[in-house]
PDB file of C-alpha atoms in Angstrom:
ATOM      1  CA  UNK A   1     -44.157  54.710 102.463  1.00 85.00           C
ATOM      2  CA  UNK A   2     -45.328  57.460 100.055  1.00 84.00           C
ATOM      3  CA  UNK A   3     -48.912  58.298  99.610  1.00 81.00           C
ATOM      4  CA  UNK A   4     -50.139  57.304  96.381  1.00 76.00           C
ATOM      5  CA  UNK A   5     -52.732  59.703  96.537  1.00 80.00           C
ATOM      6  CA  UNK A   6     -50.014  62.763  96.086  1.00 72.00           C
ATOM      7  CA  UNK A   7     -48.200  63.187  92.781  1.00 68.00           C
ATOM      8  CA  UNK A   8     -45.820  66.317  94.281  1.00 78.00           C
ATOM      9  CA  UNK A   9     -43.179  64.094  95.774  1.00 81.00           C
ATOM     10  CA  UNK A  10     -39.700  64.260  93.941  1.00 84.00           C
ATOM     11  CA  UNK A  11     -37.010  61.489  92.553  1.00 82.00           C
ATOM     12  CA  UNK A  12     -34.557  62.852  95.094  1.00 87.00           C
ATOM     13  CA  UNK A  13     -37.059  62.312  97.720  1.00 87.00           C
ATOM     14  CA  UNK A  14     -37.635  58.664  96.726  1.00 87.00           C
ATOM     15  CA  UNK A  15     -33.976  58.237  96.575  1.00 89.00           C
ATOM     16  CA  UNK A  16     -33.529  59.740 100.020  1.00 90.00           C
ATOM     17  CA  UNK A  17     -34.960  56.456 101.155  1.00 93.00           C
ATOM     18  CA  UNK A  18     -32.184  54.542  99.667  1.00 94.00           C
ATOM     19  CA  UNK A  19     -28.725  53.649 101.544  1.00 94.00           C
ATOM     20  CA  UNK A  20     -27.262  52.726  98.007  1.00 94.00           C
ATOM     21  CA  UNK A  21     -28.599  55.818  96.301  1.00 93.00           C
ATOM     22  CA  UNK A  22     -25.394  56.785  94.182  1.00 93.00           C
ATOM     23  CA  UNK A  23     -25.387  53.204  92.693  1.00 94.00           C
ATOM     24  CA  UNK A  24     -29.055  53.117  91.970  1.00 93.00           C
ATOM     25  CA  UNK A  25     -29.170  56.816  90.479  1.00 92.00           C
ATOM     26  CA  UNK A  26     -26.564  55.665  88.524  1.00 94.00           C
ATOM     27  CA  UNK A  27     -28.636  52.693  87.024  1.00 94.00           C
ATOM     28  CA  UNK A  28     -31.518  54.948  86.066  1.00 93.00           C
ATOM     29  CA  UNK A  29     -28.483  57.464  84.295  1.00 94.00           C
ATOM     30  CA  UNK A  30     -27.054  54.512  82.657  1.00 95.00           C
ATOM     31  CA  UNK A  31     -30.911  53.154  81.471  1.00 95.00           C
ATOM     32  CA  UNK A  32     -31.886  56.957  80.296  1.00 94.00           C
ATOM     33  CA  UNK A  33     -28.250  57.738  78.772  1.00 93.00           C
ATOM     34  CA  UNK A  34     -27.032  54.308  77.179  1.00 92.00           C
ATOM     35  CA  UNK A  35     -30.054  51.710  77.486  1.00 91.00           C
ATOM     36  CA  UNK A  36     -28.386  49.583  79.570  1.00 94.00           C
ATOM     37  CA  UNK A  37     -30.631  46.949  81.202  1.00 93.00           C
ATOM     38  CA  UNK A  38     -31.776  48.220  84.681  1.00 94.00           C
ATOM     39  CA  UNK A  39     -32.398  45.259  87.210  1.00 93.00           C
ATOM     40  CA  UNK A  40     -31.469  45.989  90.465  1.00 93.00           C
ATOM     41  CA  UNK A  41     -31.991  44.399  93.835  1.00 93.00           C
ATOM     42  CA  UNK A  42     -31.565  47.276  96.862  1.00 94.00           C
ATOM     43  CA  UNK A  43     -32.193  48.195 100.613  1.00 95.00           C
ATOM     44  CA  UNK A  44     -34.958  50.635 101.025  1.00 95.00           C
ATOM     45  CA  UNK A  45     -36.010  52.582 104.430  1.00 94.00           C
ATOM     46  CA  UNK A  46     -39.887  53.423 103.565  1.00 91.00           C
ATOM     47  CA  UNK A  47     -40.323  57.142 104.547  1.00 85.00           C
ATOM     48  CA  UNK A  48     -40.983  57.563 108.555  1.00 81.00           C
ATOM     49  CA  UNK A  49     -39.878  54.033 109.009  1.00 85.00           C
ATOM     50  CA  UNK A  50     -36.846  52.260 110.846  1.00 87.00           C
ATOM     51  CA  UNK A  51     -37.611  49.023 109.314  1.00 91.00           C
ATOM     52  CA  UNK A  52     -36.104  48.271 106.103  1.00 93.00           C
ATOM     53  CA  UNK A  53     -36.745  46.274 103.432  1.00 94.00           C
ATOM     54  CA  UNK A  54     -35.122  44.869 100.357  1.00 94.00           C
ATOM     55  CA  UNK A  55     -36.720  45.658  96.950  1.00 94.00           C
ATOM     56  CA  UNK A  56     -36.144  44.093  92.849  1.00 93.00           C
ATOM     57  CA  UNK A  57     -36.497  46.766  90.730  1.00 94.00           C
ATOM     58  CA  UNK A  58     -37.003  46.408  86.830  1.00 95.00           C
ATOM     59  CA  UNK A  59     -37.200  49.571  84.706  1.00 95.00           C
ATOM     60  CA  UNK A  60     -37.572  50.559  80.984  1.00 95.00           C
ATOM     61  CA  UNK A  61     -37.843  53.793  79.200  1.00 94.00           C
ATOM     62  CA  UNK A  62     -39.830  54.981  76.004  1.00 94.00           C
ATOM     63  CA  UNK A  63     -38.503  57.476  73.677  1.00 93.00           C
ATOM     64  CA  UNK A  64     -39.735  59.427  70.648  1.00 93.00           C
ATOM     65  CA  UNK A  65     -39.020  58.936  67.359  1.00 92.00           C
ATOM     66  CA  UNK A  66     -35.629  60.536  67.512  1.00 91.00           C
ATOM     67  CA  UNK A  67     -34.349  58.864  70.749  1.00 89.00           C
ATOM     68  CA  UNK A  68     -35.622  61.621  72.874  1.00 92.00           C
ATOM     69  CA  UNK A  69     -36.183  60.109  76.429  1.00 92.00           C
ATOM     70  CA  UNK A  70     -40.121  60.745  77.227  1.00 93.00           C
ATOM     71  CA  UNK A  71     -40.580  58.565  80.367  1.00 94.00           C
ATOM     72  CA  UNK A  72     -39.283  55.760  82.474  1.00 93.00           C
ATOM     73  CA  UNK A  73     -41.345  52.943  83.677  1.00 94.00           C
ATOM     74  CA  UNK A  74     -40.777  50.153  86.242  1.00 94.00           C
ATOM     75  CA  UNK A  75     -42.080  47.583  88.875  1.00 95.00           C
ATOM     76  CA  UNK A  76     -40.842  47.653  92.505  1.00 92.00           C
ATOM     77  CA  UNK A  77     -41.357  44.297  94.258  1.00 93.00           C
ATOM     78  CA  UNK A  78     -40.940  43.809  97.956  1.00 93.00           C
ATOM     79  CA  UNK A  79     -38.648  40.530  98.018  1.00 91.00           C
ATOM     80  CA  UNK A  80     -38.047  41.099 101.893  1.00 90.00           C
ATOM     81  CA  UNK A  81     -39.594  37.961 103.127  1.00 87.00           C
ATOM     82  CA  UNK A  82     -38.310  36.117 100.343  1.00 83.00           C
ATOM     83  CA  UNK A  83     -34.604  37.212 101.398  1.00 85.00           C
ATOM     84  CA  UNK A  84     -35.221  36.268 105.067  1.00 85.00           C
ATOM     85  CA  UNK A  85     -36.444  32.741 103.781  1.00 80.00           C
ATOM     86  CA  UNK A  86     -33.159  32.333 101.993  1.00 77.00           C
ATOM     87  CA  UNK A  87     -31.026  33.431 104.650  1.00 80.00           C
ATOM     88  CA  UNK A  88     -32.325  30.961 107.187  1.00 78.00           C
ATOM     89  CA  UNK A  89     -32.164  28.246 104.576  1.00 69.00           C
ATOM     90  CA  UNK A  90     -28.369  29.177 104.192  1.00 72.00           C
ATOM     91  CA  UNK A  91     -28.078  29.177 107.690  1.00 73.00           C
ATOM     92  CA  UNK A  92     -30.155  25.730 108.114  1.00 71.00           C
ATOM     93  CA  UNK A  93     -27.590  24.000 105.275  1.00 65.00           C
ATOM     94  CA  UNK A  94     -24.433  25.420 107.075  1.00 70.00           C
ATOM     95  CA  UNK A  95     -25.877  23.661 110.070  1.00 67.00           C
ATOM     96  CA  UNK A  96     -26.655  20.507 108.553  1.00 63.00           C
ATOM     97  CA  UNK A  97     -23.229  20.290 107.023  1.00 63.00           C
ATOM     98  CA  UNK A  98     -21.434  20.634 110.388  1.00 64.00           C
ATOM     99  CA  UNK A  99     -23.470  18.001 112.047  1.00 65.00           C
ATOM    100  CA  UNK A 100     -21.160  14.951 112.384  1.00 75.00           C
ATOM    101  CA  UNK A 101     -24.180  12.867 111.087  1.00 86.00           C
ATOM    102  CA  UNK A 102     -25.316  11.791 108.044  1.00 90.00           C
ATOM    103  CA  UNK A 103     -28.564  13.834 107.006  1.00 89.00           C
ATOM    104  CA  UNK A 104     -31.137  12.510 103.905  1.00 90.00           C
ATOM    105  CA  UNK A 105     -34.056  13.456 103.003  1.00 88.00           C
ATOM    106  CA  UNK A 106     -36.421  11.466 100.959  1.00 88.00           C
ATOM    107  CA  UNK A 107     -40.124  11.210 100.047  1.00 85.00           C
ATOM    108  CA  UNK A 108     -42.851   8.543 100.190  1.00 81.00           C
ATOM    109  CA  UNK A 109     -41.644   6.587  97.012  1.00 83.00           C
ATOM    110  CA  UNK A 110     -38.065   6.361  98.814  1.00 83.00           C
ATOM    111  CA  UNK A 111     -36.527   8.996  96.661  1.00 89.00           C
ATOM    112  CA  UNK A 112     -33.531  10.375  98.109  1.00 91.00           C
ATOM    113  CA  UNK A 113     -34.021  14.221  98.004  1.00 90.00           C
ATOM    114  CA  UNK A 114     -31.110  15.401  99.861  1.00 90.00           C
ATOM    115  CA  UNK A 115     -27.671  13.885 100.849  1.00 91.00           C
ATOM    116  CA  UNK A 116     -25.432  16.119 103.006  1.00 90.00           C
ATOM    117  CA  UNK A 117     -21.329  16.086 103.300  1.00 88.00           C
ATOM    118  CA  UNK A 118     -21.286  13.480 105.852  1.00 90.00           C
ATOM    119  CA  UNK A 119     -23.406  11.176 104.449  1.00 92.00           C
ATOM    120  CA  UNK A 120     -20.857  11.006 101.174  1.00 92.00           C
ATOM    121  CA  UNK A 121     -18.253  10.294 103.901  1.00 91.00           C
ATOM    122  CA  UNK A 122     -20.136   7.935 105.869  1.00 92.00           C
ATOM    123  CA  UNK A 123     -21.457   5.614 102.760  1.00 93.00           C
ATOM    124  CA  UNK A 124     -19.473   6.446 100.046  1.00 94.00           C
ATOM    125  CA  UNK A 125     -22.055   8.071  97.627  1.00 94.00           C
ATOM    126  CA  UNK A 126     -21.181  11.514  96.627  1.00 94.00           C
ATOM    127  CA  UNK A 127     -24.712  13.685  96.754  1.00 91.00           C
ATOM    128  CA  UNK A 128     -24.709  13.758  92.688  1.00 93.00           C
ATOM    129  CA  UNK A 129     -24.948   9.863  92.892  1.00 94.00           C
ATOM    130  CA  UNK A 130     -27.373   9.553  95.634  1.00 94.00           C
ATOM    131  CA  UNK A 131     -29.928  12.274  94.872  1.00 93.00           C
ATOM    132  CA  UNK A 132     -32.794  11.150  92.727  1.00 93.00           C
ATOM    133  CA  UNK A 133     -32.044   7.290  93.641  1.00 92.00           C
ATOM    134  CA  UNK A 134     -34.139   4.455  95.252  1.00 89.00           C
ATOM    135  CA  UNK A 135     -32.830   4.426  99.325  1.00 87.00           C
ATOM    136  CA  UNK A 136     -33.757   0.630  99.782  1.00 82.00           C
ATOM    137  CA  UNK A 137     -31.601  -0.048  96.437  1.00 84.00           C
ATOM    138  CA  UNK A 138     -28.792   2.169  97.298  1.00 87.00           C
ATOM    139  CA  UNK A 139     -28.444   1.385 100.912  1.00 83.00           C
ATOM    140  CA  UNK A 140     -29.802  -2.217 101.325  1.00 75.00           C
ATOM    141  CA  UNK A 141     -26.854  -4.418 102.650  1.00 47.00           C
ATOM    142  CA  UNK A 142     -26.728  -8.385 101.902  1.00 42.00           C
ATOM    143  CA  UNK A 143     -27.562  -9.017 105.864  1.00 43.00           C
ATOM    144  CA  UNK A 144     -30.705  -6.641 105.638  1.00 45.00           C
ATOM    145  CA  UNK A 145     -33.479  -7.788 103.417  1.00 47.00           C
ATOM    146  CA  UNK A 146     -35.653  -5.068 101.558  1.00 48.00           C
ATOM    147  CA  UNK A 147     -38.383  -6.002 103.042  1.00 49.00           C
ATOM    148  CA  UNK A 148     -36.801  -5.408 106.576  1.00 50.00           C
ATOM    149  CA  UNK A 149     -35.656  -1.784 105.169  1.00 53.00           C
ATOM    150  CA  UNK A 150     -39.113  -1.024 103.750  1.00 55.00           C
ATOM    151  CA  UNK A 151     -40.650  -1.947 106.890  1.00 55.00           C
ATOM    152  CA  UNK A 152     -38.223   0.489 108.518  1.00 55.00           C
ATOM    153  CA  UNK A 153     -39.367   2.698 105.797  1.00 57.00           C
ATOM    154  CA  UNK A 154     -43.042   2.255 106.541  1.00 58.00           C
ATOM    155  CA  UNK A 155     -42.850   2.807 110.214  1.00 53.00           C
ATOM    156  CA  UNK A 156     -41.442   6.418 109.436  1.00 50.00           C
ATOM    157  CA  UNK A 157     -45.011   7.256 108.180  1.00 52.00           C
ATOM    158  CA  UNK A 158     -46.024   7.235 111.794  1.00 57.00           C
ATOM    159  CA  UNK A 159     -44.265   9.863 112.819  1.00 63.00           C
ATOM    160  CA  UNK A 160     -41.032   8.714 114.663  1.00 70.00           C
ATOM    161  CA  UNK A 161     -38.767   5.881 114.562  1.00 74.00           C
ATOM    162  CA  UNK A 162     -35.110   5.052 115.776  1.00 77.00           C
ATOM    163  CA  UNK A 163     -32.829   1.592 115.546  1.00 78.00           C
ATOM    164  CA  UNK A 164     -29.775  -0.007 114.456  1.00 83.00           C
ATOM    165  CA  UNK A 165     -29.212  -1.078 110.832  1.00 80.00           C
ATOM    166  CA  UNK A 166     -26.364  -2.602 109.070  1.00 83.00           C
ATOM    167  CA  UNK A 167     -26.179  -0.701 105.991  1.00 85.00           C
ATOM    168  CA  UNK A 168     -24.595  -1.236 102.434  1.00 86.00           C
ATOM    169  CA  UNK A 169     -21.724   1.452 101.528  1.00 90.00           C
ATOM    170  CA  UNK A 170     -20.760   1.996  97.604  1.00 91.00           C
ATOM    171  CA  UNK A 171     -17.758  -0.228  97.938  1.00 92.00           C
ATOM    172  CA  UNK A 172     -20.742  -3.053  99.192  1.00 86.00           C
ATOM    173  CA  UNK A 173     -18.795  -3.239 102.800  1.00 89.00           C
ATOM    174  CA  UNK A 174     -21.502  -3.322 105.872  1.00 86.00           C
ATOM    175  CA  UNK A 175     -21.733  -0.574 108.427  1.00 87.00           C
ATOM    176  CA  UNK A 176     -23.215  -0.580 111.377  1.00 89.00           C
ATOM    177  CA  UNK A 177     -25.905   2.697 111.811  1.00 88.00           C
ATOM    178  CA  UNK A 178     -28.203   4.348 114.342  1.00 87.00           C
ATOM    179  CA  UNK A 179     -30.605   6.056 112.453  1.00 84.00           C
ATOM    180  CA  UNK A 180     -33.163   8.437 113.672  1.00 82.00           C
ATOM    181  CA  UNK A 181     -36.398   9.459 111.829  1.00 81.00           C
ATOM    182  CA  UNK A 182     -39.093  11.602 111.618  1.00 81.00           C
ATOM    183  CA  UNK A 183     -41.877  13.412 109.218  1.00 80.00           C
ATOM    184  CA  UNK A 184     -40.449  15.967 106.381  1.00 78.00           C
ATOM    185  CA  UNK A 185     -43.178  18.469 106.109  1.00 77.00           C
ATOM    186  CA  UNK A 186     -43.885  21.087 103.362  1.00 75.00           C
ATOM    187  CA  UNK A 187     -44.280  24.487 103.738  1.00 73.00           C
ATOM    188  CA  UNK A 188     -47.984  23.815 104.816  1.00 77.00           C
ATOM    189  CA  UNK A 189     -47.174  21.613 107.397  1.00 77.00           C
ATOM    190  CA  UNK A 190     -48.127  18.396 105.107  1.00 80.00           C
ATOM    191  CA  UNK A 191     -45.959  15.200 105.350  1.00 79.00           C
ATOM    192  CA  UNK A 192     -44.071  14.674 102.432  1.00 80.00           C
ATOM    193  CA  UNK A 193     -41.551  11.979 103.222  1.00 81.00           C
ATOM    194  CA  UNK A 194     -39.042  11.729 106.050  1.00 82.00           C
ATOM    195  CA  UNK A 195     -35.240  13.344 107.052  1.00 85.00           C
ATOM    196  CA  UNK A 196     -32.853  10.545 108.785  1.00 86.00           C
ATOM    197  CA  UNK A 197     -30.015  11.274 110.848  1.00 87.00           C
ATOM    198  CA  UNK A 198     -27.556   8.240 110.881  1.00 88.00           C
ATOM    199  CA  UNK A 199     -24.422   7.791 112.812  1.00 88.00           C
ATOM    200  CA  UNK A 200     -21.569   5.477 112.530  1.00 88.00           C
TER     201      UNK A 200
END
């Protein structure tokens, strides 16, 4: 919030914008006195603002030939939006894990991209066993021909489909599930696959 045309503001004035000013100031002292790495994430309140920001700050120091500090220089990046997105992702992920349904995402090559805890319980495959595998090969049951399951995948390209299937679990037993599918979109709104919710 400082005017970049003015050069008469002090370090103290800048640090007044930082709620954790002692921690941040100590990191600066440690850089100058002990050459400790300066990489910090912290909250600020820009001048004349009640809206806080989260920033990522890195700094280094130039010294003369005798090791005397000459200047500290660094970069500060506003990461507020990124932190908000991370918070939203964590929140959505926690909701997904609480849902009493298997939630699976796949791309248009039928490769599994995500696999929640309930999918592990329902289908018996662990997350690390399922992600990266072809869903048709993983869940095709004996009484369900792969061509039929492929049709089920193709139908999702229209945006929405739901129905009942007998699906194979890891122990080769079959389980009836109700599946609802919709498009999986990227951050530009482009369709990149689909997300399926299946319930025993």
